[in-house]
Coordinates of C-alpha atoms and ligand atoms in Angstrom, one line a residue:
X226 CA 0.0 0.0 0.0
X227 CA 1.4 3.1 -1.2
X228 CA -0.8 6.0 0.3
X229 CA -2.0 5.7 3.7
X230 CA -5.2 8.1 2.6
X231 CA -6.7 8.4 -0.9
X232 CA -9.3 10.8 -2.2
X233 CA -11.4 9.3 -5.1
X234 CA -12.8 11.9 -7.2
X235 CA -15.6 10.8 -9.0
X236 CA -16.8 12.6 -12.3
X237 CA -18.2 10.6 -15.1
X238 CA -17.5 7.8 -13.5
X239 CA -20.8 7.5 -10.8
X240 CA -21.1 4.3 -9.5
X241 CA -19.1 1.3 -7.6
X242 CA -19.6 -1.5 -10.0
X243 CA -16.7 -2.1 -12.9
X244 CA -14.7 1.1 -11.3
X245 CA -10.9 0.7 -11.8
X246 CA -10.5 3.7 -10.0
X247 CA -12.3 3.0 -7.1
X248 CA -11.1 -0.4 -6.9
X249 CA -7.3 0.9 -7.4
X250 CA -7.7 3.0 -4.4
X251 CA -8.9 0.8 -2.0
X252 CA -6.1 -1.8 -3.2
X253 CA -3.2 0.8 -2.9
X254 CA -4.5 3.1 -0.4
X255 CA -5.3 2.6 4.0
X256 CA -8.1 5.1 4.1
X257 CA -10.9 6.1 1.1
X258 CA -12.3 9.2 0.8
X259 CA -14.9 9.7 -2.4
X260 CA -15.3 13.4 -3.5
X261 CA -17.9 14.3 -6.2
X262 CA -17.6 18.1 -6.8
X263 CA -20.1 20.2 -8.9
X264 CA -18.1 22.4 -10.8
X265 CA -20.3 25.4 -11.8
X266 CA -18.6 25.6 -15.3
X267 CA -20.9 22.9 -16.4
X268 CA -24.0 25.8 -16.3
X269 CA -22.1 28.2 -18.1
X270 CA -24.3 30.0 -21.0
X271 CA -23.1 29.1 -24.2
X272 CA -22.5 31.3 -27.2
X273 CA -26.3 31.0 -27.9
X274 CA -27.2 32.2 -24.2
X275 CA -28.5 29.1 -23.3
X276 CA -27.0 27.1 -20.4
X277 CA -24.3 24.0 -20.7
X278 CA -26.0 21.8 -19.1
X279 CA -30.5 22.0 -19.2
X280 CA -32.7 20.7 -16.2
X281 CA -33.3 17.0 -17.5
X282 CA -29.4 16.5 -17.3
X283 CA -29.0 18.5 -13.7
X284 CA -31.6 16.5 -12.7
X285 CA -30.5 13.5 -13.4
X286 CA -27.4 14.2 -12.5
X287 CA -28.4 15.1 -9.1
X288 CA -30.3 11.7 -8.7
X289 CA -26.8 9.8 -9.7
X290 CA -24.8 11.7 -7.4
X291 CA -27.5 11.1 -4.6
X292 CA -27.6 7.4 -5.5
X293 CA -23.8 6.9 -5.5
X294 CA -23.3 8.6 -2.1
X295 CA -25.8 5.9 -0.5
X296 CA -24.6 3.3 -2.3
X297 CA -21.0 4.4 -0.8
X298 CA -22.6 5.0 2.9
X299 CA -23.6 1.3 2.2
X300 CA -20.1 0.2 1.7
X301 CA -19.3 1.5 5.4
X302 CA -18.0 5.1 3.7
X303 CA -19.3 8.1 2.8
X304 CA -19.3 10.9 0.0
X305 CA -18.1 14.6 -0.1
X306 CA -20.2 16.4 -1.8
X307 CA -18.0 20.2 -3.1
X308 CA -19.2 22.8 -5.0
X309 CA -16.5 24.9 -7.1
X310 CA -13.8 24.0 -9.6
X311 CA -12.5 20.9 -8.5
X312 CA -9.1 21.8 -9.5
X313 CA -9.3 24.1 -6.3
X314 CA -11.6 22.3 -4.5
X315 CA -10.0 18.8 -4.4
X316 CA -6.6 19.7 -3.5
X317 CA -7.7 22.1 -1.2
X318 CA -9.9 19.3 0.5
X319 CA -6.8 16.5 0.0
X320 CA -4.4 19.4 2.2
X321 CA -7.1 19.5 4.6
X322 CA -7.8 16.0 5.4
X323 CA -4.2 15.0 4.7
X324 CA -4.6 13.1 1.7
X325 CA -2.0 11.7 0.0
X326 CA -2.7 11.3 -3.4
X327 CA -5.9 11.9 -5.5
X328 CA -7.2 9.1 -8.1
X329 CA -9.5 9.8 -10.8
X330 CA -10.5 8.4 -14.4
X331 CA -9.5 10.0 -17.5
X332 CA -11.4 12.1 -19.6
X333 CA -10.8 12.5 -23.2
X334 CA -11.3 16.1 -24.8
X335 CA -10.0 19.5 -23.8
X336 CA -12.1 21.2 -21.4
X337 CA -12.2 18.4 -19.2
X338 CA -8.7 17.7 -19.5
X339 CA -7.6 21.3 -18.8
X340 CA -9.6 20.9 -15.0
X341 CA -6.9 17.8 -15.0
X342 CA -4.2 19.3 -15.9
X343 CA -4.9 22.2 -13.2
X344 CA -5.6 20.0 -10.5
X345 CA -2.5 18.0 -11.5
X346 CA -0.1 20.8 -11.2
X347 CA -2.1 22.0 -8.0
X348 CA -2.0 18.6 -6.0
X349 CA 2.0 18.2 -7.5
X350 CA 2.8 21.8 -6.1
X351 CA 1.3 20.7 -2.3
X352 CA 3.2 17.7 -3.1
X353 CA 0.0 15.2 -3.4
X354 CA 0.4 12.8 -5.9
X355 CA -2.4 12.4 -8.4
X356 CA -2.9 8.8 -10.7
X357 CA -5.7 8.3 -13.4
X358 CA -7.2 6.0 -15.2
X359 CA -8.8 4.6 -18.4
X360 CA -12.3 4.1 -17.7
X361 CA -15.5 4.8 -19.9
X362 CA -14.9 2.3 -22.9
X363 CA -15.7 -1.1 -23.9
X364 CA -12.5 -1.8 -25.2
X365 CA -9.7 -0.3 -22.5
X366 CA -7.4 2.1 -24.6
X367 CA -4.7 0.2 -23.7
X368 CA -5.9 -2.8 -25.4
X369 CA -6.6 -1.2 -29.2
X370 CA -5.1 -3.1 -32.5
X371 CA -3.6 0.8 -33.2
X372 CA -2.2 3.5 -31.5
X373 CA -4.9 6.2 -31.1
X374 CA -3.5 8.2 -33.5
X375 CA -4.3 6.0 -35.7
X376 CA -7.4 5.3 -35.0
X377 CA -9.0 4.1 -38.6
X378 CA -11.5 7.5 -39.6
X379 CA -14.5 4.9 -40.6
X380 CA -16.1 2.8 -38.2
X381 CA -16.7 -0.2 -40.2
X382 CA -12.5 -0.4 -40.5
X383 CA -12.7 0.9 -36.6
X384 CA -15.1 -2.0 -35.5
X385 CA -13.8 -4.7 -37.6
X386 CA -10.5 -4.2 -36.1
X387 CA -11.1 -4.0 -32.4
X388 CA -13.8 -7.4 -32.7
X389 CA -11.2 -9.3 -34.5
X390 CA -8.0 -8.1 -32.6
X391 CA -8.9 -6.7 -29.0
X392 CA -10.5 -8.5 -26.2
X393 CA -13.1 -7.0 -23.8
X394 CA -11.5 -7.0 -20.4
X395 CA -13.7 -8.5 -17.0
X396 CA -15.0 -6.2 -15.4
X397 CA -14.0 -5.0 -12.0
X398 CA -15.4 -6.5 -9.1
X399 CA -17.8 -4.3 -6.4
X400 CA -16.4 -3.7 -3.6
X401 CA -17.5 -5.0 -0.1
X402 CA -16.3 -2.1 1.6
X403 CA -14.4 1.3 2.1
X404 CA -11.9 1.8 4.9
X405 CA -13.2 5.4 5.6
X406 CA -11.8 7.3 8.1
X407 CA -13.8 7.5 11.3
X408 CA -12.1 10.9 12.1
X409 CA -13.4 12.6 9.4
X410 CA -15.4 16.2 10.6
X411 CA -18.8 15.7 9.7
X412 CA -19.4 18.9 8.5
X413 CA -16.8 18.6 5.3
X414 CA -19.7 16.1 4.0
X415 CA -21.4 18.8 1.8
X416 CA -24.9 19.1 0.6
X417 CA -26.5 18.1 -2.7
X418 CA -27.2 20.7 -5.0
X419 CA -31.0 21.7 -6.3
X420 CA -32.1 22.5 -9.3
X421 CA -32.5 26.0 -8.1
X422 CA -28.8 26.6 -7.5
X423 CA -28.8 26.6 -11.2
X424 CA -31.3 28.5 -11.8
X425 CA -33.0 26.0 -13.1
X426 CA -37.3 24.7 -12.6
X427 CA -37.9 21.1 -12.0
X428 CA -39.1 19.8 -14.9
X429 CA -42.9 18.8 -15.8
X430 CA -43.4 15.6 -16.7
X431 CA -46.2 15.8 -19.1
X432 CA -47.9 13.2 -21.3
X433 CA -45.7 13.4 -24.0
X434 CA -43.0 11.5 -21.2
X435 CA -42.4 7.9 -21.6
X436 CA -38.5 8.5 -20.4
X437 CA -39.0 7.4 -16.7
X438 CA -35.6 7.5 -16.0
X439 CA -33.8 8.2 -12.9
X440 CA -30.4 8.7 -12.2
X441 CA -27.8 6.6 -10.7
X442 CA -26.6 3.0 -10.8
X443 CA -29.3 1.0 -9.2
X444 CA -32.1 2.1 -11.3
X445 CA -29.4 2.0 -14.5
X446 CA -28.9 -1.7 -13.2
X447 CA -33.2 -2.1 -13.0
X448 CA -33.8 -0.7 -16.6
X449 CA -31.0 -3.2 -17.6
X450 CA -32.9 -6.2 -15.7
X451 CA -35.9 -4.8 -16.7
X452 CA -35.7 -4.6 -21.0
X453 CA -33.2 -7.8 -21.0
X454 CA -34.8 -10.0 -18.6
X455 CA -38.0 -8.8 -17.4
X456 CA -39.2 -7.6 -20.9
X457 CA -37.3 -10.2 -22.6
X458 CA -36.9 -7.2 -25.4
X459 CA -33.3 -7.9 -26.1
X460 CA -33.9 -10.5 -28.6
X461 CA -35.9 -8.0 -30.5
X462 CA -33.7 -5.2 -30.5
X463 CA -33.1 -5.1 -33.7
X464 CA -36.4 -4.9 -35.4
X465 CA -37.3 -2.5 -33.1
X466 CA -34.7 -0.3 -32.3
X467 CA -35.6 2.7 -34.6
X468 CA -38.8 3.0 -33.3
X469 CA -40.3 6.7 -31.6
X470 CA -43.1 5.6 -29.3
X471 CA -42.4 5.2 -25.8
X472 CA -40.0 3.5 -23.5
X473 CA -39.3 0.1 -24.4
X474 CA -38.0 0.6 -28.7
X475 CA -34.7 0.8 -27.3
X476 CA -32.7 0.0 -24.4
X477 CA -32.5 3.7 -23.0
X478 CA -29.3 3.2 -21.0
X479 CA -27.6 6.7 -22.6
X480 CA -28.5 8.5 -19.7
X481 CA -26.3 6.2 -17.6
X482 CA -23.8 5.5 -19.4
X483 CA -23.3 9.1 -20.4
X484 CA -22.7 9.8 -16.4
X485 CA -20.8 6.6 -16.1
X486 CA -23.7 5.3 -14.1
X487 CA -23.2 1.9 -15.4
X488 CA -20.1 0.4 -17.8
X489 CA -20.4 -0.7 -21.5
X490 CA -18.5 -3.9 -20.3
X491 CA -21.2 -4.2 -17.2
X492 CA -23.7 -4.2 -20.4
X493 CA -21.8 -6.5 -22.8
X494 CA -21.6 -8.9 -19.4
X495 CA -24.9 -9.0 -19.2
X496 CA -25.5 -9.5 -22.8
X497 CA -23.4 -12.6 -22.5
X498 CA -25.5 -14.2 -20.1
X499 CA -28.5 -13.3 -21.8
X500 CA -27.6 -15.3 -24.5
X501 CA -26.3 -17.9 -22.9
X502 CA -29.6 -18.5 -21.0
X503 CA -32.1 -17.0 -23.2
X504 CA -31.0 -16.6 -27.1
X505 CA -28.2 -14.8 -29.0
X506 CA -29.4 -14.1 -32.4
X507 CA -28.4 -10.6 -34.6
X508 CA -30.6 -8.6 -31.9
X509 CA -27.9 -9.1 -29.0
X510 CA -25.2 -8.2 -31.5
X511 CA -26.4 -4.9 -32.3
X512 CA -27.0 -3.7 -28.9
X513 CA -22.5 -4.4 -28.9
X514 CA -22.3 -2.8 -32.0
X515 CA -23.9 0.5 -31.0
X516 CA -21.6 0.1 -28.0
X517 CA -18.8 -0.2 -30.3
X518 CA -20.3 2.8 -31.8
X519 CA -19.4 4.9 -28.9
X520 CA -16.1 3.9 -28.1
X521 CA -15.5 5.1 -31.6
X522 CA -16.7 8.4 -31.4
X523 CA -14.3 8.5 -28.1
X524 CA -11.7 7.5 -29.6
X525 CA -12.2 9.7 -32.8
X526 CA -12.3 12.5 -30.3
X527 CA -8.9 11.6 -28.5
X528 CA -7.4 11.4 -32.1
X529 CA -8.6 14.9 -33.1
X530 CA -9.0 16.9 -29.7
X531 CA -10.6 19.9 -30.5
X532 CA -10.9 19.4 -34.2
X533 CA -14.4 17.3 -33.4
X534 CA -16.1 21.5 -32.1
X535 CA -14.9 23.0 -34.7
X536 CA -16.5 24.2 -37.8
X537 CA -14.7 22.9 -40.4
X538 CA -14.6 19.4 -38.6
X539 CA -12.1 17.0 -39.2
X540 CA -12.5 17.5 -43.0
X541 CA -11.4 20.8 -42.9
X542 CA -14.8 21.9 -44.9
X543 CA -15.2 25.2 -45.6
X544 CA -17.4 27.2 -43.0
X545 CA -20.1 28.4 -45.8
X546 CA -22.6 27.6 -43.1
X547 CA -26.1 30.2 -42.2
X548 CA -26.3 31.9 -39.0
X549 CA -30.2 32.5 -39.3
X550 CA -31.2 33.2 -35.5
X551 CA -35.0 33.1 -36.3
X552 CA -34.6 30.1 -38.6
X553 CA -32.2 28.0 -35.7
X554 CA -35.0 29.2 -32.9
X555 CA -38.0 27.8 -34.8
X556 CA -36.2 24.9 -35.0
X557 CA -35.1 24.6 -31.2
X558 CA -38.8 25.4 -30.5
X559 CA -40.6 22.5 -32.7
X560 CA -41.9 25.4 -34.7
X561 CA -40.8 24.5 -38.1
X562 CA -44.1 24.0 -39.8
X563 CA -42.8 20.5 -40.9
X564 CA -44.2 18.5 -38.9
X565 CA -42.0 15.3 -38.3
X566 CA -39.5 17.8 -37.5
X567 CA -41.1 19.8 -34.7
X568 CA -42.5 16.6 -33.4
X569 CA -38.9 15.3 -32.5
X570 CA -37.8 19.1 -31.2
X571 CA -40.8 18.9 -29.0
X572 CA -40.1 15.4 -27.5
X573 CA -36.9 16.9 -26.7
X574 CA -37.6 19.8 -25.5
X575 CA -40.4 18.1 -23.3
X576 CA -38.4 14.9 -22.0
X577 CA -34.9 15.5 -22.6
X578 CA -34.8 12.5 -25.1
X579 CA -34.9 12.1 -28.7
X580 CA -34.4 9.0 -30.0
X581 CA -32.0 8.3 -32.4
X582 CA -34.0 8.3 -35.8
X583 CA -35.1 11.5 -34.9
X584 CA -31.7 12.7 -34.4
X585 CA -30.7 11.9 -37.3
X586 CA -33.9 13.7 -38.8
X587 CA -34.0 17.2 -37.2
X588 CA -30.3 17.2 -37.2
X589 CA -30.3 16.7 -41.3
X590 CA -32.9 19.4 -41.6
X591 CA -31.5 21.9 -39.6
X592 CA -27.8 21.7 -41.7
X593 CA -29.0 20.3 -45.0
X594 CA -32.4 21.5 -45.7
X595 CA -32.0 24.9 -43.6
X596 CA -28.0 25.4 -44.4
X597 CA -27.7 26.6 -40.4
X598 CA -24.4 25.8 -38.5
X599 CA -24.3 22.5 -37.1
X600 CA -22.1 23.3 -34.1
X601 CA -25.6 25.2 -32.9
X602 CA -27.5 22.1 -33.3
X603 CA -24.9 20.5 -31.5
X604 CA -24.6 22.8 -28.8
X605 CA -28.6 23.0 -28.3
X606 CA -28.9 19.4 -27.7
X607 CA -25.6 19.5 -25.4
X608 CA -27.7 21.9 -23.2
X609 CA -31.3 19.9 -23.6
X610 CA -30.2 16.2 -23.7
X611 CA -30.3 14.4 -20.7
X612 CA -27.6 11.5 -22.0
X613 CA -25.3 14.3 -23.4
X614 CA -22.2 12.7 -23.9
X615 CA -19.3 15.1 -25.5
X616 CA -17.9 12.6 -28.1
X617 CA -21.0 10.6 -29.3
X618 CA -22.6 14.3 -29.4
X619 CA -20.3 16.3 -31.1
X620 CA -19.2 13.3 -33.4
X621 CA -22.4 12.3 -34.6
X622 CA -23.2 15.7 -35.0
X623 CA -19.9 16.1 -37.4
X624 CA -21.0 13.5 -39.3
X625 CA -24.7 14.5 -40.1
X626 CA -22.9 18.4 -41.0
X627 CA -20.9 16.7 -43.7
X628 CA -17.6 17.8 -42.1
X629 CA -16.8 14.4 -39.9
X630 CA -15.6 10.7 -40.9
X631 CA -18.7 9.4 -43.0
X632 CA -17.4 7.3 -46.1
X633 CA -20.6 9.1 -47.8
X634 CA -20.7 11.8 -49.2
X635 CA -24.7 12.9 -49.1
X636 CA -26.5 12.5 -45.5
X637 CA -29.3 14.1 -46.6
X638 CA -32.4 12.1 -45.0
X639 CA -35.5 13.0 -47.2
X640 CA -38.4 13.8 -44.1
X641 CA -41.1 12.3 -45.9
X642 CA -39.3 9.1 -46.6
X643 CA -38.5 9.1 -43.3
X644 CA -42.1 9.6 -42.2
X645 CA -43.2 6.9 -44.4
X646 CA -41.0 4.6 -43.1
X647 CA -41.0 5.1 -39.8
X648 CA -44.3 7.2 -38.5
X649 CA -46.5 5.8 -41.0
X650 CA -50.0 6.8 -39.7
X651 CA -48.6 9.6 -38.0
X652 CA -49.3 8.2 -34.6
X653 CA -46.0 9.8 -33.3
X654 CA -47.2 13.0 -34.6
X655 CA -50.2 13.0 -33.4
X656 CA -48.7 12.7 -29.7
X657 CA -46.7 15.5 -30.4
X658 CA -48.3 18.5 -32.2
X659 CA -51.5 18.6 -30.7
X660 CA -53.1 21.5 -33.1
X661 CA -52.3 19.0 -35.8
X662 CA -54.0 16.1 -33.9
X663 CA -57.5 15.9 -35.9
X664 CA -55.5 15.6 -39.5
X665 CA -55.6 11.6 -40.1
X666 CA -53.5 8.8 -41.3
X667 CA -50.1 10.4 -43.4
X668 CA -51.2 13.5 -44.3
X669 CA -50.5 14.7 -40.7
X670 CA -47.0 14.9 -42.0
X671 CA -47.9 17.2 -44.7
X672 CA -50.7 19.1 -43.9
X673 CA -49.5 21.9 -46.7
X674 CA -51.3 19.7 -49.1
X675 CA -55.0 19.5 -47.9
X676 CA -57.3 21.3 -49.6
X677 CA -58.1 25.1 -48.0
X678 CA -61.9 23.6 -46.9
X679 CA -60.5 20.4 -45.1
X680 CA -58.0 23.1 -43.5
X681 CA -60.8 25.1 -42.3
X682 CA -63.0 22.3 -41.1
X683 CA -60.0 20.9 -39.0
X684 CA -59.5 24.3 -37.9
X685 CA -56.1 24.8 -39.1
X686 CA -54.9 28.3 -39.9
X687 CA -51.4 28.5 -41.4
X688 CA -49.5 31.0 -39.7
X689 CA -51.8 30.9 -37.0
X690 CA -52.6 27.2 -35.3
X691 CA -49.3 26.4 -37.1
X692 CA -46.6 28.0 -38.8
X693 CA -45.7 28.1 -42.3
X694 CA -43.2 25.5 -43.2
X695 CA -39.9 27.1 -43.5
X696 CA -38.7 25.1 -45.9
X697 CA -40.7 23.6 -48.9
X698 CA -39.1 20.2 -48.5
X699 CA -38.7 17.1 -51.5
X700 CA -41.4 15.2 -52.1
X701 CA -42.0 11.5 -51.3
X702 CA -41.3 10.8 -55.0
X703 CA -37.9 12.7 -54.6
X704 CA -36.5 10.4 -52.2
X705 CA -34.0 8.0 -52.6
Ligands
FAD1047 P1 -29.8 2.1 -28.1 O1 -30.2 2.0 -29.5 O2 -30.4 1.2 -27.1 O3 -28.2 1.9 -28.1 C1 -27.5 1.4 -26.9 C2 -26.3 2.3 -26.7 O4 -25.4 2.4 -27.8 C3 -26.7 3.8 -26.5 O5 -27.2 4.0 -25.1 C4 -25.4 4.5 -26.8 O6 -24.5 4.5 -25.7 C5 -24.8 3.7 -27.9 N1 -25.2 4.2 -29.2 C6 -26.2 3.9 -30.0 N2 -26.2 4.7 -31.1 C7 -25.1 5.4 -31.0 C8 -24.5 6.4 -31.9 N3 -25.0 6.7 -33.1 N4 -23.4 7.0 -31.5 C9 -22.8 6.8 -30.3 N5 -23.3 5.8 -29.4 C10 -24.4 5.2 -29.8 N6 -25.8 9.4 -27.8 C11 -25.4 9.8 -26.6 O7 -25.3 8.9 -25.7 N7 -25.2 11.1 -26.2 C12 -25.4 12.1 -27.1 O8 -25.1 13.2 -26.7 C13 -25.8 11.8 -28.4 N8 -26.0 12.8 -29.3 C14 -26.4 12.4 -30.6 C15 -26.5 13.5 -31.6 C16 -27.0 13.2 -32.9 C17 -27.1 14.3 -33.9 C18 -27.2 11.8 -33.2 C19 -27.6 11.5 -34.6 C20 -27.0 10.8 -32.3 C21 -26.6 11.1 -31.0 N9 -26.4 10.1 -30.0 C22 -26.0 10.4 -28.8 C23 -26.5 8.6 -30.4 C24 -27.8 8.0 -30.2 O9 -28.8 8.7 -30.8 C25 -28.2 7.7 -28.7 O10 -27.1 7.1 -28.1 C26 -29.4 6.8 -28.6 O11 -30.5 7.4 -29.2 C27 -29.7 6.6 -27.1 O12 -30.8 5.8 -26.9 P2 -30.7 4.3 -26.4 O13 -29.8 4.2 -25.2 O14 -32.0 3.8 -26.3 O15 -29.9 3.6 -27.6

């Protein structure tokens, strides 16, 4: 045992299950002390005016912190709970308390390693030593059939690589318990945060919710035993995975493992057993493929640092991009006038969850068919999703905008094609855009085309009970 006490800062890393950190600690350390610190930089107002981080996310957030913190107390331990930039706030808790060294997992793109940094040259100048670790991916970086640098720019080559030539590693074992000191003054404990320190509402949950999500590990471990076992909806995955309605199309862990609540390798465990005891048929794959999805986008991030926020992506495109306010804020609002469009921006903006068709959708209309900057898009959904994860965020968004590693060269989804295929009777629709609710069957996705009298008897007043589109968008007979 090197250290004789060891402060575990936790960040996206929030739970006790398949934690190298943690467990590194308690191997090398005599006496644990957790630390979560809410740095306020995560509320900052972006260039839009809008804040980092929305109430969905905060909220949830709070819930994971809360959770881990019990689930620590449960371990015989406890957590800290600071407010303020944890590059001042850690050390100066370690110099209080007498801690030795300072452990925490590695992050992978530049704001979050400049709070590293800091704290590192901080904790070095009080002479506390600080040590950090992989943590976040399927495969461990360590284990990777290429250096980073080299990380191949299309997934197929990026997948096909790591399933034939890296292994998943076991995952970490929970701990039975933290030596934590009895000494410790009670008052250093800290408070949870509310949604009001950020200025922030709680928010409603209205009808259009079906994301009954709640942070932290134990209820990221029940939605896990709940859609693979209980549900039995693995084995259907992929049939159903691009579906819009409600809670059970998909698996919804994003949320948690955006926050680190629960690990892709906890995931792929589980999908192991599951087909051992129940069936593994292409279903169970793709729920490891999207996972593999997102250790890509990581590891694209780590390759180009901040290349992945800027304009010109990693294509270096030319920035020929509009900067229409009005135009970007009917689309943030739902109030687009198409309607599969605002019916997506709506479910966002009322749940904090889109799925990921209609990512793909609102995202394509708001840099193809409106021409407007996709780092806007991609910093609205930062502030309003409540999975927000910087690389899968920021690198799909790159890839929709044309300017990120996409073998093709057109993304351009055709909304009505989409609509066909994927919101038939406009059902999903329906749920969303109320004042659109009486039009039936497909024509609820283009209500431009009924006739002026069925517009009047449904009470429909362009420009009034619905805007305009903004847009004339292609036809059906225009898709491809
Ligand atoms: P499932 O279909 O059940 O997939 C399981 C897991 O695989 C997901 O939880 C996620 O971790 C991973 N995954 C699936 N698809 C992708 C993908 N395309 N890229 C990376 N990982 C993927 N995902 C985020 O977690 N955070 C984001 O901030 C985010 N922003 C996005 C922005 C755009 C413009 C687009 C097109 C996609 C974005 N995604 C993001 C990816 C994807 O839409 C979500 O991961 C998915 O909808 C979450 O729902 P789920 O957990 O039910 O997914």
């Amino acid at each position: 045992m090197k250290h004789n006490r060891v402060i575990v800062w936790f960040r996206n890393d929030l739970r006790i299950s398949d934690n190298e950190t943690l467990t590194r600690a308690i191997q090398s350390g005599i006496e644990i002390i957790p630390v979560y610190c809410f740095d306020p930089r995560m509320w900052a107002k972006t260039e839009l005016g809008i804040a980092k981080t929305g109430a969905f996310r905060t909220q949830f957030l709070i819930e994971s912190v809360d959770d881990l913190r019990k689930s620590i107390r449960n371990l015989g331990g406890d957590l800290i709970i600071l407010q303020g930039k944890p590059e001042d706030k850690v050390v100066e808790l370690a110099e209080k308390i007498q801690a030795k060294a300072i452990f925490f997992s590695q992050e992978v793109t530049s704001e979050e390693k400049d709070v590293d940094k800091s704290l590192e040259s901080a904790a070095f100048a009080k002479g506390i030593t600080t040590e950090s670790f992989w943590q976040s991916t399927l495969y461990h970086i360590e284990d990777l059939p290429f250096p980073v640098s080299q990380t191949p720019e299309v997934f197929t080559h990026f997948r096909k690589a790591v399933e034939k030539m890296a292994k998943v590693r076991p995952s970490w074992k929970t701990p039975k318990t933290i030596n934590y000191p009895s000494d410790l003054d009670f008052s250093l404990l800290g408070n949870l945060p509310s949604l009001l320190t950020y200025g922030l509402e709680k928010p409603d949950r209205d009808a259009k919710s079906w994301m009954e999500v709640e942070g932290g590990e134990q209820s990221g471990f029940g939605r896990l035993r709940s859609y693979f076992w209980e549900k039995d909806l693995l084995k259907v995955y992929k049939e159903t995975r691009n579906g819009l309605i409600g809670m059970d199309y998909s698996s919804k862990f994003s949320p948690w493992l955006a926050l680190g609540c629960i690990s892709p390798r906890s995931i792929v465990e589980e999908i192991t057993s599951y087909e051992k005891e129940r069936k593994k048929n292409e279903s169970t794959y793709w729920l490891i493929f999207e996972l593999i999805w997102r250790d890509y986008f990581r590891f694209i991030a780590k390759k180009h640092g901040d290349k992945i926020f800027n304009i010109q992506g990693i294509k270096n495109q030319e920035d020929s991009w509009s900067r229409d306010k009005s135009q970007f804020e009917a689309w943030a609002e739902g109030m687009t006038g198409v309607p599969f469009v605002d019916a997506n921006m709506r479910e966002l903006n009322a749940t904090g969850f889109m799925s990921n068709r209609g990512r793909q959708i609102v995202a394509s209309f708001l840099v193809n068919d409106l021409g407007i900057d996709w780092t806007w898009g991609a910093s609205y959904f930062e502030s309003q999703l409540i999975d927000y994860d910087v690389c899968s965020n920021w690198g799909n968004w790159m890839y929709v905008g044309g300017v990120g590693n996409d073998p093709r060269e057109n993304r351009y989804f055709n909304i009505l094609r989409q609509a066909k295929n994927y919101d038939r009777n406009g059902e999903y629709v329906r749920i969303m855009i109320p004042e659109l609710q009486a039009i039936k069957g497909f024509d609820i996705h283009q209500p431009w085309e009924l006739s002026t009298s069925q517009l009047r008897s449904l009470k429909i007043q362009f420009g009034h009970t619905y805007p305009q589109p903004l847009r004339k968008i292609p036809t059906l007979e225009k898709a491809y």
